[in-house]
CSV table of C-alpha atoms and ligand atoms in Angstrom, one decimal:
chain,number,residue,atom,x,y,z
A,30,UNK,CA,78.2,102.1,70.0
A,31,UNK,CA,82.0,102.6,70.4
A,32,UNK,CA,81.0,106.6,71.6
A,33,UNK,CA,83.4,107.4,74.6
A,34,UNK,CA,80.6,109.1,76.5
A,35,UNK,CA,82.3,110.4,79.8
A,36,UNK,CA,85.9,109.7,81.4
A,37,UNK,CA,85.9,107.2,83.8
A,38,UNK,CA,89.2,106.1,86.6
A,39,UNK,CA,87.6,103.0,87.7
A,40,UNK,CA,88.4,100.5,85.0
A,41,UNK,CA,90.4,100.4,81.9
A,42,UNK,CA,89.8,98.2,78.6
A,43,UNK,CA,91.8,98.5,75.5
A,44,UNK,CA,90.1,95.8,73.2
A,45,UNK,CA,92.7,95.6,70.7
A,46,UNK,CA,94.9,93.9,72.5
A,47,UNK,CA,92.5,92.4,75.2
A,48,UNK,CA,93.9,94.5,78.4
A,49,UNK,CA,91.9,95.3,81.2
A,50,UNK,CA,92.8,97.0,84.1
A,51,UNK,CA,90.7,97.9,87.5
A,52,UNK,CA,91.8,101.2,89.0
A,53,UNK,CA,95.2,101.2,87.2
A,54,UNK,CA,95.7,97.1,88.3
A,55,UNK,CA,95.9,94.2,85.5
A,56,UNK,CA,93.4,91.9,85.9
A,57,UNK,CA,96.1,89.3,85.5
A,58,UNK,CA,97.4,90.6,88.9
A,59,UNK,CA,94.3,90.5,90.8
A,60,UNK,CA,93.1,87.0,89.6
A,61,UNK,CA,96.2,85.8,91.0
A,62,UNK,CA,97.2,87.6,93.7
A,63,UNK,CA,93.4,89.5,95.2
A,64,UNK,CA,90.6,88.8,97.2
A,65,UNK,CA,87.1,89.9,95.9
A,66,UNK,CA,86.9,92.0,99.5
A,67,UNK,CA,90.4,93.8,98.4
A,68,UNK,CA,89.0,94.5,95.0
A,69,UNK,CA,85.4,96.0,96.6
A,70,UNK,CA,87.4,98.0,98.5
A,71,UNK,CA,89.9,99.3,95.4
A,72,UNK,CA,87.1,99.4,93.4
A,73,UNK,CA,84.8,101.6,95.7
A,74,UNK,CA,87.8,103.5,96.9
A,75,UNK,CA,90.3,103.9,94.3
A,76,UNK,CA,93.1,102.2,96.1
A,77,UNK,CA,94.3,98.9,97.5
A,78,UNK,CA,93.4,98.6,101.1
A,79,UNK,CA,96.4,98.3,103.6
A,80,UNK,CA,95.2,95.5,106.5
A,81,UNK,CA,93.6,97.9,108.8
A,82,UNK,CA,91.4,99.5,105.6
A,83,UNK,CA,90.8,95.5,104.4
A,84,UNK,CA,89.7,94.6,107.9
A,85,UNK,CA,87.2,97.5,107.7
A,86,UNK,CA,85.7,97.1,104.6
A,87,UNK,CA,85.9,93.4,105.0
A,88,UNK,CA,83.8,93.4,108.9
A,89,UNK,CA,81.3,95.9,107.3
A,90,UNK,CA,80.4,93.2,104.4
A,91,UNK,CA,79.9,90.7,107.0
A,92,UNK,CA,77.6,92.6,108.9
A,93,UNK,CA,75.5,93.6,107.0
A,94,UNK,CA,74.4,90.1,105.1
A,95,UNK,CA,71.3,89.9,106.4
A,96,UNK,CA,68.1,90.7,104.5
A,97,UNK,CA,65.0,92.1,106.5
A,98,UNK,CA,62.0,89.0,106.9
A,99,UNK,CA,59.7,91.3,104.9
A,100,UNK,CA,62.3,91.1,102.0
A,101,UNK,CA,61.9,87.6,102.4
A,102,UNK,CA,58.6,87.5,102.4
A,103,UNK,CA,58.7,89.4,99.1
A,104,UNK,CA,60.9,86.7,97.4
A,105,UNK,CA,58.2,83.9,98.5
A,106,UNK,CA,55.4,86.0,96.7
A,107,UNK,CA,57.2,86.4,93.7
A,108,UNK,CA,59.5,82.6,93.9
A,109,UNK,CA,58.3,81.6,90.6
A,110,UNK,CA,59.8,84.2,88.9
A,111,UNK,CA,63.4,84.5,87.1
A,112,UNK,CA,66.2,84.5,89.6
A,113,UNK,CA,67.4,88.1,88.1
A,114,UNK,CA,64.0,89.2,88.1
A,115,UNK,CA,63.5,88.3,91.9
A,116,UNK,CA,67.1,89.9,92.6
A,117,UNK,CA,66.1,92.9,91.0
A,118,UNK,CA,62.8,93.3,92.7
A,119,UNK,CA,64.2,92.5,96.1
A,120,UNK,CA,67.3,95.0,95.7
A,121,UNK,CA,64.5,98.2,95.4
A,122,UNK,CA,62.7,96.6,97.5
A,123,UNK,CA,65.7,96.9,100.5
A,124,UNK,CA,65.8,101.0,99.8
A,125,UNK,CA,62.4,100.8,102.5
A,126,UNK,CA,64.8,99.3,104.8
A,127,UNK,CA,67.7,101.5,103.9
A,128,UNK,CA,67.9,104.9,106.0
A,129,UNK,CA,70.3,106.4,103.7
A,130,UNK,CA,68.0,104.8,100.8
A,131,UNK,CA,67.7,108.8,99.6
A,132,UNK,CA,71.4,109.8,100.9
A,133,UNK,CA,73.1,110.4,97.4
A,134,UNK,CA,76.3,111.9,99.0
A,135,UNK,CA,79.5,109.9,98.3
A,136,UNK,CA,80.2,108.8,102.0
A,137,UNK,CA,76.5,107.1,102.1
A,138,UNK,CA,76.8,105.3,98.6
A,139,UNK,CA,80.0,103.8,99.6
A,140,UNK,CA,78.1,102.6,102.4
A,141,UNK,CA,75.0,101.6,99.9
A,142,UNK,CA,77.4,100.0,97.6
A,143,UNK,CA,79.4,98.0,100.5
A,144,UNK,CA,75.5,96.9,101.9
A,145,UNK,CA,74.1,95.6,98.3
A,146,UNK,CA,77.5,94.1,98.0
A,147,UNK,CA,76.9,92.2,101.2
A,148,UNK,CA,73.0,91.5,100.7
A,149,UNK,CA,73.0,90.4,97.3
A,150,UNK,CA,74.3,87.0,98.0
A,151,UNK,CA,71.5,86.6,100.6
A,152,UNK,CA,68.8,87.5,98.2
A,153,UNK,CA,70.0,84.8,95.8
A,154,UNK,CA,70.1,82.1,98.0
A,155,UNK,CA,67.2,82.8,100.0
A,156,UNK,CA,65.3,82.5,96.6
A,157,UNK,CA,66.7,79.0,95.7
A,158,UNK,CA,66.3,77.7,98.6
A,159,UNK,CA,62.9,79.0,98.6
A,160,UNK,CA,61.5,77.8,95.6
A,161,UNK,CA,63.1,74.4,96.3
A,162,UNK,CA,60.9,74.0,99.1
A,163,UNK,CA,63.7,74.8,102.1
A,164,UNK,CA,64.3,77.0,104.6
A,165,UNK,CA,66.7,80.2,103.8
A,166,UNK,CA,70.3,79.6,105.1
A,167,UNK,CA,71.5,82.6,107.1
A,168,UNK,CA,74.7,84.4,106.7
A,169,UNK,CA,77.6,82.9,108.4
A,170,UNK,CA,79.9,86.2,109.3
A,171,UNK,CA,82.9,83.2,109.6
A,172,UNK,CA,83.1,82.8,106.2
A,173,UNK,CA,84.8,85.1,103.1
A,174,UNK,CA,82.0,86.7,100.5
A,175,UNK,CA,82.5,84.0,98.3
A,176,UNK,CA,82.2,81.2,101.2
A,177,UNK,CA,79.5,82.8,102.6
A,178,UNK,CA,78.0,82.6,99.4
A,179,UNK,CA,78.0,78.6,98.5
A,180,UNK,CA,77.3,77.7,102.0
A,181,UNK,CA,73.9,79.5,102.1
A,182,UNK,CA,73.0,78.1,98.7
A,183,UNK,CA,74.2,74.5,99.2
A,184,UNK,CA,73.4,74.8,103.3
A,185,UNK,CA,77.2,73.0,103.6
A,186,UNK,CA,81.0,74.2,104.1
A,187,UNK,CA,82.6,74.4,101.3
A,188,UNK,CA,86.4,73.9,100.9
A,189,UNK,CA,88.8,75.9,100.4
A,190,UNK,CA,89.5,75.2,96.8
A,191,UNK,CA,86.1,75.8,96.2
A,192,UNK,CA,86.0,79.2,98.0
A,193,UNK,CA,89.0,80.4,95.6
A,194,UNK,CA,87.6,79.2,93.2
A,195,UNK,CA,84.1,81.4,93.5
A,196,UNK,CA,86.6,84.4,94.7
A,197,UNK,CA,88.2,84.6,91.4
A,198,UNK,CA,85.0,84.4,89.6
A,199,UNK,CA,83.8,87.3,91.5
A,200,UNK,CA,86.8,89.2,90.8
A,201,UNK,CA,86.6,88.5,87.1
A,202,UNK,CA,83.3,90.1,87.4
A,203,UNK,CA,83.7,93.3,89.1
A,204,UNK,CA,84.1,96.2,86.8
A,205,UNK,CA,83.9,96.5,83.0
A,206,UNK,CA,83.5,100.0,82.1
A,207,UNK,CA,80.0,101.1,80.5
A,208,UNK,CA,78.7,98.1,79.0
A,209,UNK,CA,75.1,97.8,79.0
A,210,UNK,CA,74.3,97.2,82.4
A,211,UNK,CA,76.5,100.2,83.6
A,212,UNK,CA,75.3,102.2,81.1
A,213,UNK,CA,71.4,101.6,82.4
A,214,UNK,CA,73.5,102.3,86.2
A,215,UNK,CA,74.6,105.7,85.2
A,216,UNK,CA,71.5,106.9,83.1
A,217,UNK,CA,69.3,105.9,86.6
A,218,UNK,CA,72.2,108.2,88.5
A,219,UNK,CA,72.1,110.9,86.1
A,220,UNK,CA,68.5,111.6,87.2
A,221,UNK,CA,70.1,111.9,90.8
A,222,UNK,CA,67.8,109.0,91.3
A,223,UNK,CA,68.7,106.2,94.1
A,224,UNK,CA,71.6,103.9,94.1
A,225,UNK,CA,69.1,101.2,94.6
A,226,UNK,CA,67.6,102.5,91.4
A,227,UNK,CA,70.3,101.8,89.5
A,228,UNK,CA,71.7,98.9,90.7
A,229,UNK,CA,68.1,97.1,90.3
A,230,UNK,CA,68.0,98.6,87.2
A,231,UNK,CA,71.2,97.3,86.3
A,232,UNK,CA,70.7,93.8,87.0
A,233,UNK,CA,67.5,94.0,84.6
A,234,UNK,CA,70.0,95.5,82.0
A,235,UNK,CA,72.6,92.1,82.0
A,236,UNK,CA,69.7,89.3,82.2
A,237,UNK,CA,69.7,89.7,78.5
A,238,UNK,CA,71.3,87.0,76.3
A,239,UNK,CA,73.7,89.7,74.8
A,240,UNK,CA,75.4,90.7,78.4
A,241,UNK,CA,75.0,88.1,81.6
A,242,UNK,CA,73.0,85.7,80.3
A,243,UNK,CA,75.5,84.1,77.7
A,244,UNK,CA,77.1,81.7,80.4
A,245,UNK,CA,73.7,80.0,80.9
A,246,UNK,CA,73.8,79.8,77.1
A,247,UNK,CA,77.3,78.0,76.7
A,248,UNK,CA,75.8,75.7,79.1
A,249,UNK,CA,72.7,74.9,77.6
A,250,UNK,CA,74.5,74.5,74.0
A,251,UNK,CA,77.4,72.3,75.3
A,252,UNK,CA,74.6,69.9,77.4
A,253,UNK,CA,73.4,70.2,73.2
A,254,UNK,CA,76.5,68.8,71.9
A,255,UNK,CA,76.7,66.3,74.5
A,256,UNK,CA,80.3,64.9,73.7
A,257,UNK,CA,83.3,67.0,72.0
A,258,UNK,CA,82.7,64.6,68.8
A,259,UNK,CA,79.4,66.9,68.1
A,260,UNK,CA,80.5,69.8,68.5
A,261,UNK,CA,82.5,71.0,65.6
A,262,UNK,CA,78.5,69.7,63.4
A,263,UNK,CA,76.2,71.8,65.5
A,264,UNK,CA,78.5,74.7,65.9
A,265,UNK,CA,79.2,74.8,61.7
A,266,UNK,CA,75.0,73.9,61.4
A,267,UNK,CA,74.5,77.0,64.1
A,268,UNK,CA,76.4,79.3,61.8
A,269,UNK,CA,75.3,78.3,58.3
A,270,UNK,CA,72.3,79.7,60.0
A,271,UNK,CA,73.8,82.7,60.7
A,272,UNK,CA,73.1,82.0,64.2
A,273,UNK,CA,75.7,83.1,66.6
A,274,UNK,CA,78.0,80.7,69.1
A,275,UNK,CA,77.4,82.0,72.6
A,276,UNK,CA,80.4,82.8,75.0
A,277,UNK,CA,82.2,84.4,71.9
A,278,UNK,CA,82.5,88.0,70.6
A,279,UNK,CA,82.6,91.8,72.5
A,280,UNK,CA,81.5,94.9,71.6
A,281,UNK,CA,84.8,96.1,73.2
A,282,UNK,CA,87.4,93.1,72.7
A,283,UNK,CA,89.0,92.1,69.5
A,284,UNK,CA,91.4,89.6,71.1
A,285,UNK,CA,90.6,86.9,73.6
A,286,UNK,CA,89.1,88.9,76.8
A,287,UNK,CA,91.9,88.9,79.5
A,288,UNK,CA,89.0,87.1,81.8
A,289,UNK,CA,88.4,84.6,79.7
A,290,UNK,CA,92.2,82.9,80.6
A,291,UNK,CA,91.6,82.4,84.4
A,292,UNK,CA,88.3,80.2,83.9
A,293,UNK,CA,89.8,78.4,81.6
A,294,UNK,CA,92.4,77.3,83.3
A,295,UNK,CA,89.9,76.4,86.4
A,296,UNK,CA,87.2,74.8,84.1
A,297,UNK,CA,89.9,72.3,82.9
A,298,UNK,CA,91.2,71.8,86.5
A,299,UNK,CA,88.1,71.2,88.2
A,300,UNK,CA,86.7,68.9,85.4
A,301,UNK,CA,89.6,67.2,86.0
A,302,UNK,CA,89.2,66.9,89.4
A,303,UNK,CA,85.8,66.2,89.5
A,304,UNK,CA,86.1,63.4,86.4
A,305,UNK,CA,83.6,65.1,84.3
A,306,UNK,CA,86.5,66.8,81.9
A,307,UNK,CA,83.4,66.2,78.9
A,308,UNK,CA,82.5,70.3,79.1
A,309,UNK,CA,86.1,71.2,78.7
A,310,UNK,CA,86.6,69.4,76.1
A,311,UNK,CA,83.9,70.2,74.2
A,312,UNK,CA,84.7,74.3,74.3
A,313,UNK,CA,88.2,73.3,73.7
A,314,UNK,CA,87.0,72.0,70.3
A,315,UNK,CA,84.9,75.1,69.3
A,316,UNK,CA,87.2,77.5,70.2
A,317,UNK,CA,90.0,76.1,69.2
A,318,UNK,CA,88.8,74.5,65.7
A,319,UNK,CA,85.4,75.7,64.9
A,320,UNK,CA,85.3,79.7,66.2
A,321,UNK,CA,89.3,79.7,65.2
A,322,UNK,CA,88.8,81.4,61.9
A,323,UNK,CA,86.6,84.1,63.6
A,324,UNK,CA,89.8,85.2,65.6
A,325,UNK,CA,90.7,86.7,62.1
A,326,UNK,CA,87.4,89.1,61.9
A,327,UNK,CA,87.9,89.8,66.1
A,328,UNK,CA,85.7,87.1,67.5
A,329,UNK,CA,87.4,85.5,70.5
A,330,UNK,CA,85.6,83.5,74.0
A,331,UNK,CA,84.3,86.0,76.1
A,332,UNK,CA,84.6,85.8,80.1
A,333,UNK,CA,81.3,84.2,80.2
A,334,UNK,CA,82.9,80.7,77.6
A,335,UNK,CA,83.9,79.6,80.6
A,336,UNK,CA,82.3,80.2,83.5
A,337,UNK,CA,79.3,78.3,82.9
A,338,UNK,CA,81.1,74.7,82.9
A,339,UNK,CA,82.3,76.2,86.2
A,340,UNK,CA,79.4,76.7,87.6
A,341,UNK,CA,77.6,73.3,86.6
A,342,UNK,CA,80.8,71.3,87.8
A,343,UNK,CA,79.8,72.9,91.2
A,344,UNK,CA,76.2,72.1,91.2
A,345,UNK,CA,74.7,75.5,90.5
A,346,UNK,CA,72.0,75.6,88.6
A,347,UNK,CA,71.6,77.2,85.5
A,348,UNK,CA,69.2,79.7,86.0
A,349,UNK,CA,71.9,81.2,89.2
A,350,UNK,CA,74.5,81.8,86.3
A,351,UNK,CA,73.6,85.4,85.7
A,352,UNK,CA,72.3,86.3,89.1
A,353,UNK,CA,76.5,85.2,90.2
A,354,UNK,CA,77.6,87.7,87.3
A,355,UNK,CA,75.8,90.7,88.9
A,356,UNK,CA,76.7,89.5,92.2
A,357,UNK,CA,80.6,90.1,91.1
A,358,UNK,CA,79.2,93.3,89.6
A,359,UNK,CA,77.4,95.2,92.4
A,360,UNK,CA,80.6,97.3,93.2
A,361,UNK,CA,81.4,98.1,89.5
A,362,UNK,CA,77.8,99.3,88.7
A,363,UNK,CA,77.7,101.1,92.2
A,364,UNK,CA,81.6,102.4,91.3
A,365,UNK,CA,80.4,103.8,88.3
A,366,UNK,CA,77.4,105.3,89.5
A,367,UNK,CA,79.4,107.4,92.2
A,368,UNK,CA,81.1,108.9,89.5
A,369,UNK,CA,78.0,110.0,87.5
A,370,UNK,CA,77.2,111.1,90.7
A,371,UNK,CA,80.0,113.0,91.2
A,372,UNK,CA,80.1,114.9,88.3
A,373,UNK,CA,76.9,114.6,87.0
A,374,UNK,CA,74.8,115.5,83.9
A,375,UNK,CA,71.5,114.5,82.7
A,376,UNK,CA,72.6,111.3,80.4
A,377,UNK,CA,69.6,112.5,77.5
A,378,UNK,CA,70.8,111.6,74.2
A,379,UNK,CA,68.6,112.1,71.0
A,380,UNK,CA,67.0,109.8,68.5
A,381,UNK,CA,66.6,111.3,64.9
A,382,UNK,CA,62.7,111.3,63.9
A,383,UNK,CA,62.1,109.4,60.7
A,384,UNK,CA,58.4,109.0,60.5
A,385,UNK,CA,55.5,110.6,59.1
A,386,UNK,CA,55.2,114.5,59.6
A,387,UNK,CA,52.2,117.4,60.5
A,388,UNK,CA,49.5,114.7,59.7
A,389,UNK,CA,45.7,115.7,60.3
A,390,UNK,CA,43.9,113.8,63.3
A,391,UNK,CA,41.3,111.8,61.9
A,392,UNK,CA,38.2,111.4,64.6
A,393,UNK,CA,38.0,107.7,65.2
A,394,UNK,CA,34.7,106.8,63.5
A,395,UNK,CA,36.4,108.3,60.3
A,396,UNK,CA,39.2,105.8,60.5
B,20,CMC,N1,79.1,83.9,66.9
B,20,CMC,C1,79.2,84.1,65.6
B,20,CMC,N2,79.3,85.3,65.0
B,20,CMC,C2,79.4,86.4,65.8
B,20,CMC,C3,79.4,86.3,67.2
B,20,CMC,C4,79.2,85.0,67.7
B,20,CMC,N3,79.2,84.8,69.1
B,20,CMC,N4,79.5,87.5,67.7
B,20,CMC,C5,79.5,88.3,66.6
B,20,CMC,N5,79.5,87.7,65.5
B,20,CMC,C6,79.5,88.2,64.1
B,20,CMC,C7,78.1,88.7,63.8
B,20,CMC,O1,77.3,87.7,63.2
B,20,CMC,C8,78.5,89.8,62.8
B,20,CMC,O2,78.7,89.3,61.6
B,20,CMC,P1,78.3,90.0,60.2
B,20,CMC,O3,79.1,91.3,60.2
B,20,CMC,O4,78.6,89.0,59.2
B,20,CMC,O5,76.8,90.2,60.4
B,20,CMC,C9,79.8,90.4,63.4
B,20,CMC,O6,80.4,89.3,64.1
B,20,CMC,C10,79.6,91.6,64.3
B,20,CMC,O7,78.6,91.3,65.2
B,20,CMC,P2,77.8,92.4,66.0
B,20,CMC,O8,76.7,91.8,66.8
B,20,CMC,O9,77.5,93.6,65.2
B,20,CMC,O10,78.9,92.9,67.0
B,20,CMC,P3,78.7,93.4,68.5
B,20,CMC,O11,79.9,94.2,68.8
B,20,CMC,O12,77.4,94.1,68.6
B,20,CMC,O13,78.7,92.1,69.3
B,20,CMC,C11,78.0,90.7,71.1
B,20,CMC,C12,78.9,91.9,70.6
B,20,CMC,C13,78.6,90.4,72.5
B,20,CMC,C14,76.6,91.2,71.2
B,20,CMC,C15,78.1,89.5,70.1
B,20,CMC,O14,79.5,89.2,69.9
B,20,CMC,C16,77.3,88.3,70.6
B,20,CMC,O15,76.1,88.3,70.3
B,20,CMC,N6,78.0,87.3,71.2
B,20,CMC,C17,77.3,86.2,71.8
B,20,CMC,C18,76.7,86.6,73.1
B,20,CMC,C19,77.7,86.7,74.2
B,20,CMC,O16,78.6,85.8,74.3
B,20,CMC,N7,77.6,87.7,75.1
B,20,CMC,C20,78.5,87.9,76.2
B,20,CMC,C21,79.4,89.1,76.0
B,20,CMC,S1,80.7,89.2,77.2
B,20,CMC,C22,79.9,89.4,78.8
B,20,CMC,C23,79.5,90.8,78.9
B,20,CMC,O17,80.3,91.7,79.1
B,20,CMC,O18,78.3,91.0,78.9
């Protein structure tokens, strides 16, 4: 906890006053002006792509979409199962397929990193649909990541203001640093274990409550509430019970987290849009009258407030809002193992002993 255990150049956060920056870029910047394929490629390779590099990196994600039937056959056996549990099983299950599975020099995990990237989305989908009885959608190369993305889980085209709309997200997503989920990334690399390693070991890492899985939370509390007249009574019953509002506080962050802006402005828009502005305006009321006295201790919304009213508003459901997180994530955890990899050392910190000393083994029929 707050330990700077290594230098990093692919992200930047300074918590106090809620900055982040990816590769030296304000995330305010790339929100606005990116593509998730221009940020894969500045996050993978340290710079922006010029069009010739963004054509590149772009073609290679599209190729390489498509999951091997024995993957899918994998998903089907294990369908019942947790979306992140099924991603993570199917992502080491792809290193059989992979020829450079055991390649950890940096040319080959670039290539790893941009091939997860691409498959991810196809594991995901291939799973709901699945389990929902249909047929897997294949990957349509004519569509962006994040197009390519809603049409094989919906089996539809989506718009374009739709598409954006999933780009950002991704973007928002890509690279924090260290948190948890890196953290688990690096300590897998450290071993000069697999890229596939770590990035399945990652996405076990965020399922948790803490990390990815506060967005489903949010959700689940605000369908709770029910209408913005509620919410300001459950949230103050929540915390007399020292219970904690999801979708606010960081570890890192004590202002509002910069990511946090950009799906609220889009979670107002699109409830608008869609008539349904209920979800809005029930996180408008906790943050902005229940949670506001927190801002005082360093509790603000988190990136994930937000992005489950998103999510629901587009027909996702709930159980996909984590799985989306790590897809965003898959070049930040790969980004951040190629530097462990780079400049490696065991990651083997030590736990002081506090229990019992030099006892004498008693034989089990004296116990
Ligand atoms: N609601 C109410 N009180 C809170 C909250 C919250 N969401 N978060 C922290 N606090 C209080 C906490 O009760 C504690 O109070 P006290 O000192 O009186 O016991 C104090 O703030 C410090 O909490 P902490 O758990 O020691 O602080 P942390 O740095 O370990 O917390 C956190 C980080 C993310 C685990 C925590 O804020 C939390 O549980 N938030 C809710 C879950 C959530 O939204 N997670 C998503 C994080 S952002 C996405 C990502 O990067 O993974």
């Amino acid at each position: 906890m707050n330990v700077y255990m290594d230098t990093t150049e692919s992200s930047f956060i300074d918590g106090e006053i809620g900055k982040l920056l990816y590769r030296g870029y304000d995330i305010h910047d790339l929100a606005e002006k990116s593509t998730f394929e221009e940020i894969v490629h500045l996050v993978l390779y340290g710079e922006l792509p010029n069009q010739a590099q963004l054509d590149e990196t772009d073609g290679y994600l599209r190729a390489n979409r498509r999951i091997p039937d024995e993957i899918i056959t994998v998903i089907d056996a294990v369908k019942s199962a947790h979306p992140m549990d099924v991603l993570q099983t199917a992502l080491i299950g792809l290193a059989a397929f992979d020829d450079e599975s055991e390649d950890n020099s940096r040319e080959a995990n670039v290539r790893k990193a941009l091939r997860l990237t691409a498959q991810a989305p196809t594991i995901v989908t291939a799973h709901h649909r699945i389990r929902s009885g249909l047929e897997p959608v294949s990957p349509n190369p004519d569509l962006n990541h994040a197009g390519n993305f809603l049409y094989m889980l919906f089996d539809q085209f989506p718009d374009d203001e739709t598409i954006a709309l999933m780009d950002v997200d991704f973007i928002l997503h890509a690279e924090h640093g260290v948190n948890a989920s890196s953290f688990a990334a690096r300590v897998s690399a450290s071993t000069n274990s697999t890229l596939h390693a770590a990035v399945s070991g990652a996405v076990g890492t965020l399922k948790g409550p803490a990390h990815g899985g506060a967005a489903e939370e949010v959700m689940k509390m605000s369908m709770e509430i029910g209408n913005p007249e509620n919410a300001e009574e459950y949230a103050r019953n929540k915390l007399n019970n020292r219970e904690r509002i999801m979708g606010f506080g960081h570890r890192v962050y004590r202002a509002e987290d910069p990511r946090a802006r950009h799906l609220r402005e889009r979670s107002q828009a699109l409830g608008e849009k869609r008539g349904d502005p209920r979800w809005f305006q029930i996180l408008t009321h906790l943050s902005e009258d229940v949670m506001a006295p927190y801002r005082d201790r360093g509790i603000y919304v988190n990136v994930d407030f937000y992005a489950g009213s998103i999510y629901h508003l587009l027909g996702i459901p709930s159980d996909l809002f984590i799985p989306i997180f790590a897809l965003g994530r898959v070049p930040g955890w790969s980004a951040q193992c190629i530097e462990q990899y780079q400049n490696n050392i065991l990651l083997r910190p030590r736990l002081h002993y506090i229990g019992p000393m030099d006892r004498d083994y008693v034989p089990i029929d004296q116990r």
